[in-house]
Coordinates of C-alpha atoms (C1' of nucleotides) in Angstrom, one line a residue:
Chain A
M145 CA -10.9 -37.1 -5.3
N146 CA -7.2 -36.7 -5.2
Q147 CA -4.9 -38.5 -2.8
E148 CA -2.6 -35.7 -2.2
K149 CA -4.9 -33.0 -1.1
S150 CA -4.8 -30.1 -3.6
C151 CA -3.7 -27.0 -1.9
I152 CA -5.9 -24.8 -4.0
I153 CA -8.9 -26.7 -2.9
Q154 CA -7.8 -26.4 0.7
H155 CA -7.4 -22.7 0.1
F156 CA -10.8 -22.2 -1.4
S157 CA -12.4 -24.4 1.3
H158 CA -11.4 -21.7 3.9
Y159 CA -14.1 -19.5 2.4
C160 CA -16.9 -21.9 1.5
S161 CA -17.7 -25.6 1.4
L162 CA -17.4 -26.9 -2.1
T163 CA -19.4 -29.5 -4.0
K164 CA -17.7 -32.4 -5.7
E165 CA -18.1 -30.8 -9.1
E166 CA -16.4 -27.6 -7.9
K167 CA -13.5 -29.6 -6.4
Q168 CA -13.1 -31.4 -9.7
L169 CA -13.1 -28.1 -11.6
L170 CA -10.5 -26.7 -9.3
N171 CA -8.4 -29.8 -9.6
S172 CA -8.4 -29.6 -13.3
L173 CA -7.0 -26.1 -13.1
E174 CA -4.1 -27.2 -11.0
D175 CA -2.9 -29.5 -13.7
S176 CA 0.8 -29.0 -14.3
P177 CA 2.7 -29.1 -11.0
T178 CA 6.3 -27.9 -11.6
E179 CA 9.2 -28.2 -9.3
I180 CA 11.1 -25.0 -8.9
K181 CA 14.4 -24.2 -7.2
A182 CA 15.0 -21.8 -4.4
N183 CA 15.9 -18.3 -5.6
S184 CA 14.7 -18.8 -9.1
L185 CA 12.6 -16.3 -10.9
L186 CA 8.9 -17.1 -11.8
W187 CA 8.7 -14.0 -13.9
E188 CA 10.0 -10.4 -14.2
M189 CA 8.2 -7.1 -14.4
G190 CA 7.4 -6.5 -18.0
D191 CA 7.0 -10.1 -19.0
P192 CA 3.8 -11.0 -20.7
A193 CA 1.1 -12.0 -18.2
N194 CA -1.3 -14.7 -19.2
E195 CA -1.5 -17.0 -16.2
F196 CA -1.3 -17.1 -12.5
C197 CA 0.2 -19.7 -10.3
T198 CA -0.8 -21.5 -7.2
L199 CA 2.0 -22.2 -4.8
K200 CA 1.8 -25.9 -3.8
S201 CA 4.8 -25.9 -1.6
G202 CA 7.6 -23.5 -0.7
W203 CA 7.7 -19.8 -0.2
A204 CA 7.9 -17.0 -2.7
Y205 CA 7.8 -13.2 -2.9
S206 CA 6.9 -10.5 -5.3
Y207 CA 9.0 -7.4 -5.6
R208 CA 9.8 -4.2 -7.5
H209 CA 13.1 -2.7 -8.3
L210 CA 13.8 1.0 -8.0
E211 CA 16.1 3.1 -10.0
N212 CA 18.5 3.7 -7.1
G213 CA 19.0 -0.1 -6.8
D214 CA 16.6 -0.4 -3.8
R215 CA 14.1 -3.2 -3.9
Q216 CA 10.7 -3.3 -2.3
I217 CA 9.2 -6.7 -1.5
L218 CA 5.4 -6.4 -1.9
E219 CA 4.1 -9.7 -0.7
V220 CA 5.3 -13.0 0.8
F221 CA 3.5 -16.0 -0.6
L222 CA 3.0 -19.2 1.4
P223 CA 1.8 -22.6 0.3
G224 CA -1.7 -22.4 -0.9
D225 CA -1.5 -18.8 -2.0
I226 CA -2.3 -17.6 -5.5
I227 CA 0.5 -15.6 -7.2
G228 CA -0.2 -13.0 -9.9
L229 CA -3.9 -12.6 -9.3
R230 CA -3.5 -8.9 -9.4
E231 CA -2.3 -8.9 -12.9
F232 CA -5.5 -10.3 -14.4
A233 CA -6.3 -7.0 -16.0
F234 CA -2.9 -6.4 -17.4
A235 CA -1.0 -7.7 -20.4
Q236 CA 2.3 -7.4 -18.7
R237 CA 3.6 -8.3 -15.2
L238 CA 3.7 -5.3 -12.9
E239 CA 6.1 -7.0 -10.5
S240 CA 8.7 -9.7 -10.4
V241 CA 8.3 -12.9 -8.5
R242 CA 11.0 -15.1 -7.0
M243 CA 11.1 -18.3 -5.0
I244 CA 12.5 -18.1 -1.5
S245 CA 12.8 -21.9 -1.0
D246 CA 12.5 -24.9 -3.3
G247 CA 8.9 -25.5 -4.1
V248 CA 6.2 -26.6 -6.5
I249 CA 3.9 -24.4 -8.5
C250 CA 0.9 -25.0 -10.7
H251 CA 0.0 -22.9 -13.7
F252 CA -3.5 -21.5 -14.3
P253 CA -4.0 -19.6 -17.5
H254 CA -6.1 -16.5 -17.4
K255 CA -8.4 -17.9 -20.1
R256 CA -9.5 -20.6 -17.8
M257 CA -10.8 -18.0 -15.4
L258 CA -13.6 -17.6 -17.8
D259 CA -14.5 -21.3 -17.5
L260 CA -14.5 -20.9 -13.8
F261 CA -16.7 -17.8 -14.0
Q262 CA -19.1 -19.7 -16.3
Q263 CA -19.3 -22.9 -14.4
S264 CA -19.5 -21.9 -10.8
L265 CA -21.0 -18.9 -9.1
T266 CA -19.5 -20.1 -5.9
L267 CA -16.0 -20.4 -7.2
T268 CA -16.3 -17.0 -8.8
S269 CA -17.3 -15.5 -5.5
V270 CA -14.5 -17.3 -3.7
L271 CA -11.9 -16.1 -6.1
F272 CA -13.1 -12.6 -5.6
A273 CA -12.9 -13.1 -1.9
I274 CA -9.4 -14.3 -2.2
S275 CA -8.5 -11.3 -4.2
S276 CA -10.1 -9.1 -1.6
R277 CA -8.1 -10.8 1.1
Q278 CA -4.8 -10.2 -0.8
Q279 CA -5.8 -6.6 -1.1
A280 CA -6.4 -6.4 2.6
L281 CA -2.9 -7.8 3.3
L282 CA -1.4 -5.3 1.0
T283 CA -3.3 -2.4 2.6
E284 CA -2.1 -3.5 6.0
R285 CA 1.5 -3.6 4.7
L286 CA 1.0 -0.1 3.3
V287 CA -0.1 1.3 6.6
N288 CA 2.8 -0.5 8.3
L289 CA 5.3 0.9 5.9
A290 CA 4.0 4.4 5.9
R291 CA 3.4 5.1 9.5
R292 CA 5.2 2.9 11.9
S293 CA 8.6 2.8 13.6
A294 CA 11.1 0.1 12.8
R295 CA 10.2 -1.7 16.0
Q296 CA 6.5 -1.6 15.2
K297 CA 7.1 -2.7 11.6
M298 CA 9.1 -5.7 12.7
A299 CA 6.6 -6.6 15.4
H300 CA 3.7 -6.3 13.1
F301 CA 5.3 -8.3 10.3
L302 CA 6.3 -11.1 12.6
H303 CA 2.9 -11.3 14.1
E304 CA 1.3 -11.4 10.7
M305 CA 3.5 -14.2 9.5
Y306 CA 2.9 -16.1 12.7
L307 CA -0.9 -15.9 12.2
R308 CA -0.7 -16.8 8.5
L309 CA 1.5 -19.8 9.2
R310 CA -0.8 -21.0 12.0
Q311 CA -3.8 -20.9 9.7
T312 CA -2.3 -23.8 7.6
S313 CA 0.2 -25.6 9.8
D314 CA -1.5 -26.7 13.0
D315 CA -0.5 -25.0 16.1
I316 CA 3.1 -24.1 16.4
S317 CA 2.9 -22.6 19.8
G318 CA 4.9 -19.4 19.4
Q319 CA 7.6 -20.8 17.2
F320 CA 8.2 -20.9 13.5
R321 CA 10.8 -21.0 10.8
L322 CA 11.2 -17.7 8.9
P323 CA 13.4 -18.5 5.9
L324 CA 14.2 -14.9 5.2
S325 CA 17.6 -13.1 5.3
Q326 CA 17.8 -9.8 7.0
E327 CA 18.3 -8.2 3.7
Q328 CA 15.0 -9.6 2.5
L329 CA 13.3 -8.5 5.7
A330 CA 14.8 -5.0 5.1
D331 CA 13.3 -5.0 1.6
I332 CA 9.9 -6.0 3.0
L333 CA 9.9 -3.5 5.8
G334 CA 11.4 -0.5 4.0
L335 CA 14.5 -0.5 6.3
S336 CA 18.2 -1.0 5.9
P337 CA 19.6 -4.5 6.6
V338 CA 21.7 -3.0 9.4
H339 CA 18.7 -1.5 11.1
V340 CA 16.8 -4.8 10.9
S341 CA 19.6 -6.4 12.9
R342 CA 19.5 -3.6 15.5
T343 CA 15.7 -3.8 15.7
F344 CA 15.9 -7.5 16.3
S345 CA 18.4 -7.0 19.1
A346 CA 16.1 -4.3 20.6
L347 CA 13.0 -6.5 20.5
S348 CA 15.1 -9.3 22.0
E349 CA 16.3 -7.2 24.8
D350 CA 12.7 -6.4 25.6
G351 CA 11.8 -10.1 25.5
L352 CA 9.3 -9.7 22.7
V353 CA 11.0 -11.9 20.0
F354 CA 13.8 -14.4 20.2
R355 CA 15.6 -15.6 17.2
D356 CA 18.3 -18.1 16.3
R357 CA 19.2 -18.0 12.7
H358 CA 15.9 -18.5 10.9
H359 CA 14.1 -19.8 13.9
V360 CA 11.8 -17.3 15.6
T361 CA 10.2 -17.6 19.0
I362 CA 7.4 -15.3 20.2
P363 CA 7.1 -15.8 24.0
N364 CA 4.1 -13.4 24.4
L365 CA 1.9 -12.9 21.4
K366 CA -0.2 -10.3 23.0
A367 CA 2.8 -8.2 23.9
L368 CA 4.0 -8.4 20.4
A369 CA 0.6 -7.4 19.0
A370 CA 0.6 -4.4 21.3
E371 CA 4.0 -3.4 20.2
G372 CA 3.0 -3.6 16.5
E373 CA -0.5 -2.3 17.0
F374 CA -1.6 -5.5 15.4
D375 CA -5.3 -6.0 14.8
D376 CA -6.1 -9.3 13.1
C377 CA -9.5 -8.3 11.6
Y378 CA -8.0 -8.1 8.2
L379 CA -6.7 -11.7 8.4
T380 CA -9.2 -13.8 10.2
D381 CA -12.4 -12.4 11.7
N382 CA -14.5 -11.4 9.0
V383 CA -13.9 -13.7 6.1
R384 CA -17.4 -14.3 5.0
P385 CA -18.4 -17.5 3.3
L386 CA -20.4 -16.4 0.3
R387 CA -22.9 -18.9 -0.8
D388 CA -24.3 -19.8 -4.2
H389 CA -28.1 -19.7 -4.4
S390 CA -28.1 -23.3 -5.4
S391 CA -26.0 -24.7 -2.6
Chain B
M199 CA -30.7 4.2 -22.5
N200 CA -30.1 6.9 -19.9
Q201 CA -30.0 10.5 -20.7
E202 CA -27.3 11.4 -18.1
K203 CA -24.6 9.0 -19.0
S204 CA -24.1 6.6 -16.1
C205 CA -20.6 6.9 -14.8
I206 CA -20.3 3.3 -13.9
I207 CA -21.1 2.4 -17.5
Q208 CA -18.5 4.9 -18.6
H209 CA -16.0 3.3 -16.2
F210 CA -16.7 -0.3 -17.4
S211 CA -16.5 0.8 -21.0
H212 CA -12.9 1.7 -20.5
Y213 CA -12.2 -2.0 -20.3
C214 CA -14.6 -3.5 -22.9
S215 CA -17.4 -2.6 -25.2
L216 CA -20.7 -3.5 -23.7
T217 CA -23.9 -4.8 -25.1
K218 CA -27.2 -3.1 -24.6
E219 CA -28.2 -5.8 -22.0
E220 CA -25.1 -5.3 -20.1
K221 CA -25.5 -1.6 -20.0
Q222 CA -29.1 -2.1 -18.7
L223 CA -27.9 -4.5 -16.1
L224 CA -25.3 -2.0 -14.9
N225 CA -27.8 0.8 -14.9
S226 CA -30.1 -1.2 -12.7
L227 CA -27.3 -1.5 -10.2
E228 CA -26.8 2.2 -10.0
D229 CA -30.3 2.8 -8.8
S230 CA -30.3 5.0 -5.8
P231 CA -28.2 8.2 -6.4
T232 CA -27.7 10.0 -3.1
E233 CA -26.3 13.5 -2.6
I234 CA -23.7 13.7 0.0
K235 CA -21.9 16.7 1.6
A236 CA -18.3 17.5 1.6
N237 CA -16.4 16.0 4.6
S238 CA -19.2 13.6 5.5
L239 CA -18.5 10.0 6.4
L240 CA -19.7 7.2 4.1
W241 CA -18.8 4.6 6.7
E242 CA -16.3 3.9 9.4
M243 CA -13.9 1.0 10.0
G244 CA -15.8 -1.7 11.8
D245 CA -19.2 -0.9 10.3
P246 CA -21.0 -3.8 8.7
A247 CA -20.1 -4.1 5.1
N248 CA -22.8 -5.2 2.7
E249 CA -22.6 -2.9 -0.3
F250 CA -20.2 -0.9 -2.3
C251 CA -20.7 2.5 -3.8
T252 CA -20.0 4.1 -7.1
L253 CA -18.9 7.7 -7.0
K254 CA -21.0 9.6 -9.5
S255 CA -19.5 13.0 -8.7
G256 CA -17.2 14.5 -6.2
W257 CA -14.0 13.2 -4.6
A258 CA -13.6 10.9 -1.7
Y259 CA -10.9 9.0 0.2
S260 CA -10.4 5.9 2.3
Y261 CA -8.3 6.0 5.4
R262 CA -7.1 4.3 8.6
H263 CA -6.5 5.8 12.0
L264 CA -3.5 4.7 14.1
E265 CA -3.3 4.6 17.8
N266 CA -0.9 7.6 18.0
G267 CA -3.5 9.7 16.3
D268 CA -1.8 9.6 12.9
R269 CA -4.0 8.9 9.9
Q270 CA -3.1 7.2 6.7
I271 CA -5.1 7.9 3.6
L272 CA -5.1 4.7 1.4
E273 CA -6.8 5.8 -1.8
V274 CA -8.3 8.9 -3.4
F275 CA -11.5 8.2 -5.3
L276 CA -12.5 10.2 -8.4
P277 CA -15.8 10.3 -10.2
G278 CA -16.5 6.9 -11.7
D279 CA -14.6 4.9 -9.2
I280 CA -16.0 2.1 -7.1
I281 CA -15.6 2.5 -3.4
G282 CA -15.4 -0.5 -1.0
L283 CA -14.7 -3.2 -3.6
R284 CA -11.9 -4.5 -1.4
E285 CA -14.3 -5.4 1.4
F286 CA -16.3 -7.9 -0.7
A287 CA -14.9 -10.8 1.3
F288 CA -15.4 -9.1 4.7
A289 CA -18.4 -8.6 7.0
Q290 CA -16.9 -5.4 8.4
R291 CA -15.3 -2.3 6.9
L292 CA -11.6 -2.4 7.1
E293 CA -11.2 1.3 6.5
S294 CA -13.2 4.5 6.8
V295 CA -14.3 6.5 3.8
R296 CA -15.0 10.3 3.8
M297 CA -16.1 12.7 1.1
I298 CA -13.6 15.4 0.1
S299 CA -16.1 17.6 -1.8
D300 CA -19.9 17.5 -2.2
G301 CA -20.9 14.6 -4.4
V302 CA -23.3 11.9 -5.5
I303 CA -23.0 8.2 -4.7
C304 CA -24.9 5.2 -5.8
H305 CA -25.3 2.1 -3.7
F306 CA -24.7 -1.4 -4.9
P307 CA -25.4 -4.3 -2.5
H308 CA -22.9 -7.2 -2.4
K309 CA -25.8 -9.6 -3.0
R310 CA -26.3 -8.1 -6.5
M311 CA -22.8 -9.0 -7.4
L312 CA -24.1 -12.6 -7.7
D313 CA -26.7 -11.4 -10.2
L314 CA -23.9 -9.8 -12.2
F315 CA -21.8 -12.9 -12.0
Q316 CA -24.7 -15.0 -13.2
Q317 CA -25.9 -12.8 -16.0
S318 CA -22.7 -11.6 -17.7
L319 CA -19.3 -13.2 -18.1
T320 CA -18.1 -9.9 -19.6
L321 CA -19.1 -7.8 -16.6
T322 CA -17.7 -10.3 -14.2
S323 CA -14.4 -10.1 -16.0
V324 CA -14.5 -6.3 -16.1
L325 CA -15.3 -6.1 -12.4
F326 CA -12.3 -8.3 -11.8
A327 CA -10.2 -6.1 -14.0
I328 CA -11.3 -3.0 -12.1
S329 CA -10.4 -4.7 -8.8
S330 CA -7.0 -5.5 -10.3
R331 CA -6.4 -2.0 -11.3
Q332 CA -7.3 -0.7 -7.9
Q333 CA -4.7 -3.2 -6.5
A334 CA -2.2 -1.9 -8.9
L335 CA -2.8 1.7 -7.7
L336 CA -2.4 0.5 -4.1
T337 CA 0.8 -1.3 -4.9
E338 CA 2.3 1.7 -6.5
R339 CA 1.4 3.8 -3.5
L340 CA 3.0 1.2 -1.3
V341 CA 6.3 1.5 -3.2
N342 CA 6.0 5.2 -3.1
L343 CA 5.5 5.3 0.6
A344 CA 8.2 2.8 1.4
R345 CA 11.1 3.8 -0.7
R346 CA 11.0 7.3 -2.0
S347 CA 12.1 10.7 -0.6
A348 CA 9.5 13.4 0.1
R349 CA 10.3 15.1 -3.2
Q350 CA 9.7 11.9 -5.1
K351 CA 6.6 11.0 -3.2
M352 CA 5.1 14.4 -4.1
A353 CA 6.2 14.3 -7.7
H354 CA 4.9 10.8 -8.1
F355 CA 1.5 11.5 -6.5
L356 CA 0.9 14.7 -8.5
H357 CA 1.8 12.9 -11.7
E358 CA -0.6 10.1 -10.9
M359 CA -3.4 12.4 -10.1
Y360 CA -2.8 14.3 -13.3
L361 CA -3.0 11.2 -15.4
R362 CA -6.1 9.9 -13.6
L363 CA -7.8 13.2 -14.1
R364 CA -6.9 13.4 -17.7
Q365 CA -8.4 10.0 -18.3
T366 CA -11.9 11.3 -17.6
S367 CA -11.8 15.0 -18.1
D368 CA -10.5 15.9 -21.6
D369 CA -7.2 17.4 -21.9
I370 CA -6.3 19.8 -19.2
S371 CA -2.9 20.7 -20.5
G372 CA -0.8 20.6 -17.4
Q373 CA -3.2 22.2 -15.0
F374 CA -5.8 20.8 -12.6
R375 CA -7.6 21.5 -9.4
L376 CA -6.4 19.5 -6.4
P377 CA -9.0 20.0 -3.6
L378 CA -6.7 18.6 -0.9
S379 CA -5.4 20.4 2.1
Q380 CA -1.7 20.0 2.9
E381 CA -2.7 18.0 5.9
Q382 CA -4.6 15.6 3.7
L383 CA -1.6 15.4 1.3
A384 CA 0.6 14.6 4.3
D385 CA -1.7 11.8 5.3
I386 CA -1.6 10.4 1.8
L387 CA 2.2 10.6 1.5
G388 CA 3.2 9.6 5.0
L389 CA 4.8 13.0 5.7
S390 CA 4.1 15.8 8.2
P391 CA 2.0 18.8 6.9
V392 CA 5.0 21.0 7.5
H393 CA 7.2 19.0 5.3
V394 CA 4.6 18.9 2.6
S395 CA 4.8 22.7 2.5
R396 CA 8.6 22.6 2.3
T397 CA 8.5 20.0 -0.4
F398 CA 6.1 22.1 -2.5
S399 CA 8.4 25.0 -2.1
A400 CA 11.4 22.9 -3.2
L401 CA 9.6 21.6 -6.2
S402 CA 8.5 25.1 -7.1
E403 CA 12.1 26.4 -6.9
D404 CA 13.2 23.8 -9.3
G405 CA 10.3 24.7 -11.6
L406 CA 8.7 21.2 -11.5
V407 CA 5.3 22.2 -10.0
F408 CA 3.6 25.5 -9.4
R409 CA 0.7 25.9 -7.1
D410 CA -1.8 28.5 -6.1
R411 CA -4.2 27.5 -3.4
H412 CA -5.7 24.3 -4.8
H413 CA -4.7 24.9 -8.4
V414 CA -1.7 23.0 -9.6
T415 CA 0.4 23.6 -12.8
I416 CA 2.8 21.1 -14.2
P417 CA 5.0 22.9 -16.7
N418 CA 7.0 19.8 -17.7
L419 CA 5.4 16.5 -17.3
K420 CA 8.4 14.5 -18.3
A421 CA 10.6 16.3 -15.8
L422 CA 8.1 15.6 -13.1
A423 CA 7.9 11.9 -14.1
A424 CA 11.7 11.7 -13.9
E425 CA 11.8 13.3 -10.5
G426 CA 9.2 10.8 -9.1
E427 CA 10.4 7.8 -11.1
F428 CA 7.0 7.6 -12.5
D429 CA 6.2 4.8 -14.9
D430 CA 2.6 4.8 -16.0
C431 CA 2.4 1.1 -17.0
Y432 CA 0.2 0.4 -14.0
L433 CA -2.3 3.1 -15.0
T434 CA -2.7 3.0 -18.7
D435 CA -0.7 0.8 -21.0
N436 CA -1.8 -2.7 -20.4
V437 CA -5.4 -2.6 -19.4
R438 CA -6.5 -5.5 -21.4
P439 CA -10.1 -5.7 -22.7
L440 CA -11.2 -9.2 -21.8
R441 CA -14.0 -10.5 -24.1
D442 CA -16.8 -12.8 -23.5
H443 CA -16.9 -15.8 -25.9
S444 CA -20.3 -14.7 -27.1
S445 CA -19.5 -11.2 -27.9
Chain C
dC84 C1' 42.1 -23.9 7.7
dG85 C1' 40.8 -20.4 4.6
dT86 C1' 36.9 -18.5 2.1
dT87 C1' 32.4 -16.7 1.7
dG88 C1' 28.3 -14.6 2.9
dT89 C1' 25.5 -13.1 6.6
dC90 C1' 25.1 -10.7 10.6
dT91 C1' 26.7 -7.4 14.3
dT92 C1' 28.5 -3.3 16.2
dG93 C1' 30.2 1.5 16.2
dA94 C1' 30.7 6.2 14.4
dT95 C1' 28.8 9.6 11.6
dT96 C1' 25.4 11.7 8.7
dA97 C1' 20.9 13.2 6.9
dC98 C1' 16.1 13.4 6.1
dG99 C1' 12.1 14.5 7.9
dC100 C1' 9.6 15.4 12.5
dT101 C1' 8.3 18.6 16.2
dC102 C1' 7.5 22.8 18.3
dA103 C1' 6.7 27.4 17.9
dA104 C1' 6.2 31.8 15.9
dC105 C1' 4.7 34.2 12.0
dT106 C1' 2.1 35.4 7.5
dC107 C1' -1.8 35.6 4.9
dA108 C1' -6.5 35.1 3.0
dG109 C1' -11.2 34.9 3.8
dG110 C1' -15.1 35.6 6.7
dT111 C1' -17.7 38.1 10.3
dG112 C1' -19.5 41.7 13.0
dG113 C1' -19.5 46.3 14.7
Chain D
dC2 C1' -15.3 50.0 5.8
dC3 C1' -12.4 48.5 9.0
dA4 C1' -11.0 45.5 13.1
dC5 C1' -10.9 41.2 14.5
dC6 C1' -10.9 36.3 14.2
dT7 C1' -9.9 31.9 12.3
dG8 C1' -7.7 28.3 9.8
dA9 C1' -4.4 27.1 6.4
dG10 C1' 0.1 27.6 5.1
dT11 C1' 5.0 29.2 5.8
dT12 C1' 9.5 29.5 8.0
dG13 C1' 13.1 28.7 11.4
dA14 C1' 15.6 26.0 15.1
dG15 C1' 16.6 21.8 17.2
dC16 C1' 16.1 17.0 17.5
dG17 C1' 15.6 12.0 16.6
dT18 C1' 15.2 7.9 13.9
dA19 C1' 17.1 5.3 10.7
dA20 C1' 20.6 5.4 6.7
dT21 C1' 25.3 5.0 5.5
dC22 C1' 30.0 3.6 5.8
dA23 C1' 33.2 0.6 7.7
dA24 C1' 35.3 -2.8 10.5
dG25 C1' 34.8 -7.0 12.9
dA26 C1' 32.4 -11.5 14.4
dC27 C1' 30.5 -15.6 13.2
dA28 C1' 28.8 -19.7 10.8
dA29 C1' 28.7 -22.7 7.0
dC30 C1' 31.3 -24.8 3.6
dG31 C1' 34.8 -26.3 0.8

DNA sequence: CGTTGTCTTGATTACGCTCAACTCAGGTGG
DNA sequence: CCACCTGAGTTGAGCGTAATCAAGACAACG
């Protein structure tokens, strides 16, 4: 197939084993890889929406601005993720998307969704499953934002990021790079940057998380999970591989 | 077709005009209407998930329990809504669902999704669009919970409910029945029941919302929108009717 | 070595929570 | 018909978590 393993194929393969034809179809969708600089805007709320993107490398986030100048980050995208899936039903972007680091994205016009729907029942199901998973992440973040203390929010978020990173990179044994400023963390967690700093200190004092610049160490994953009431069922357990009749 | 207009057909028709065959297919999916009592549980988190439901009449909500006994309500479902769409990719329920009022639901096994995917490109697209819209609602609630004051949360939520109700019931000119206790409102908005009461009083004093038991009056919709920074683009504007090539 | 941006630390403030008492409406039974 | 009970909603007092404001530390970079 392709020398450099397509990351969208890798992503889809998490859900279901794919036939050669399906892989080819997916490959053809990921056809225009574009390099993109850290901190640059993919699109802004209100822009016309007629494609989504797959993130081949780098990190990105979607966010919304509020009238008082606050900003809420909605999702953090990692390599392999699909960006803008949510806006399939809309003519305009509902949220802005910005790169965190340098990266490569591929464009995927909404129109071609219909090709995918027509040509493969399996891929249709998988795409639906991916959308479901994104919703589950969002729901979890909602609960996190609405109901938990600053400590719990931080603990939960760090745990989630650790698990998501471990799913693609092979084991990283309690350590990872988190290329987010404390201001960005604040915008994710619904806190002030100042309080993010304090919360990090507090977690550190209790030996739950250590951090040096953007390098995070989690000495005891279970302890962190307990602190953040983290339950990974929305991330891992139950992702069900749906199968085509014909496969 | 069907004497009593199927509410799922009505729902789908919002997005796209449907052929006779498509309507028949949809009708066949909504095959086992079941009466269900107020306050009864549709399912609980952790239950096996192999179907979703369409809500023919009555209100329902999905929620999550937290360890400290708090509860977060994730979504409020109105007649015509699809419940449990998010869990398509999962083997277990990620959230519990409970009826608010007496109602009627129809079951729709996940397996039959594949029939739908195979038989109609249009319906596949519309289902995707419905899922997108639900995500948009969820995202909006997330921003609301994370970043707004109690006043704004209330204002925003009431405005959203008003618009959603107006989309199905014909014009209700600033008044509607909101069959939610203040405890339920608190669980939706991430507030304490006590503070919901205070916030209602505050909004009342400023003439933004009047309320008698479960009857809500909004004298000035624009003022309420301003208070809650409400922007309806996620609800109405941009829902794009996607069309099948063949139609 | 100075500049810049990010992070830290301290002091003060405020929004919403908790606890508790009270009101009120609706329902029940004597 | 009235007395009582119950559950929802209201109001007040005090408290706590996190926000805000402001000053200082620190690292990276020119």
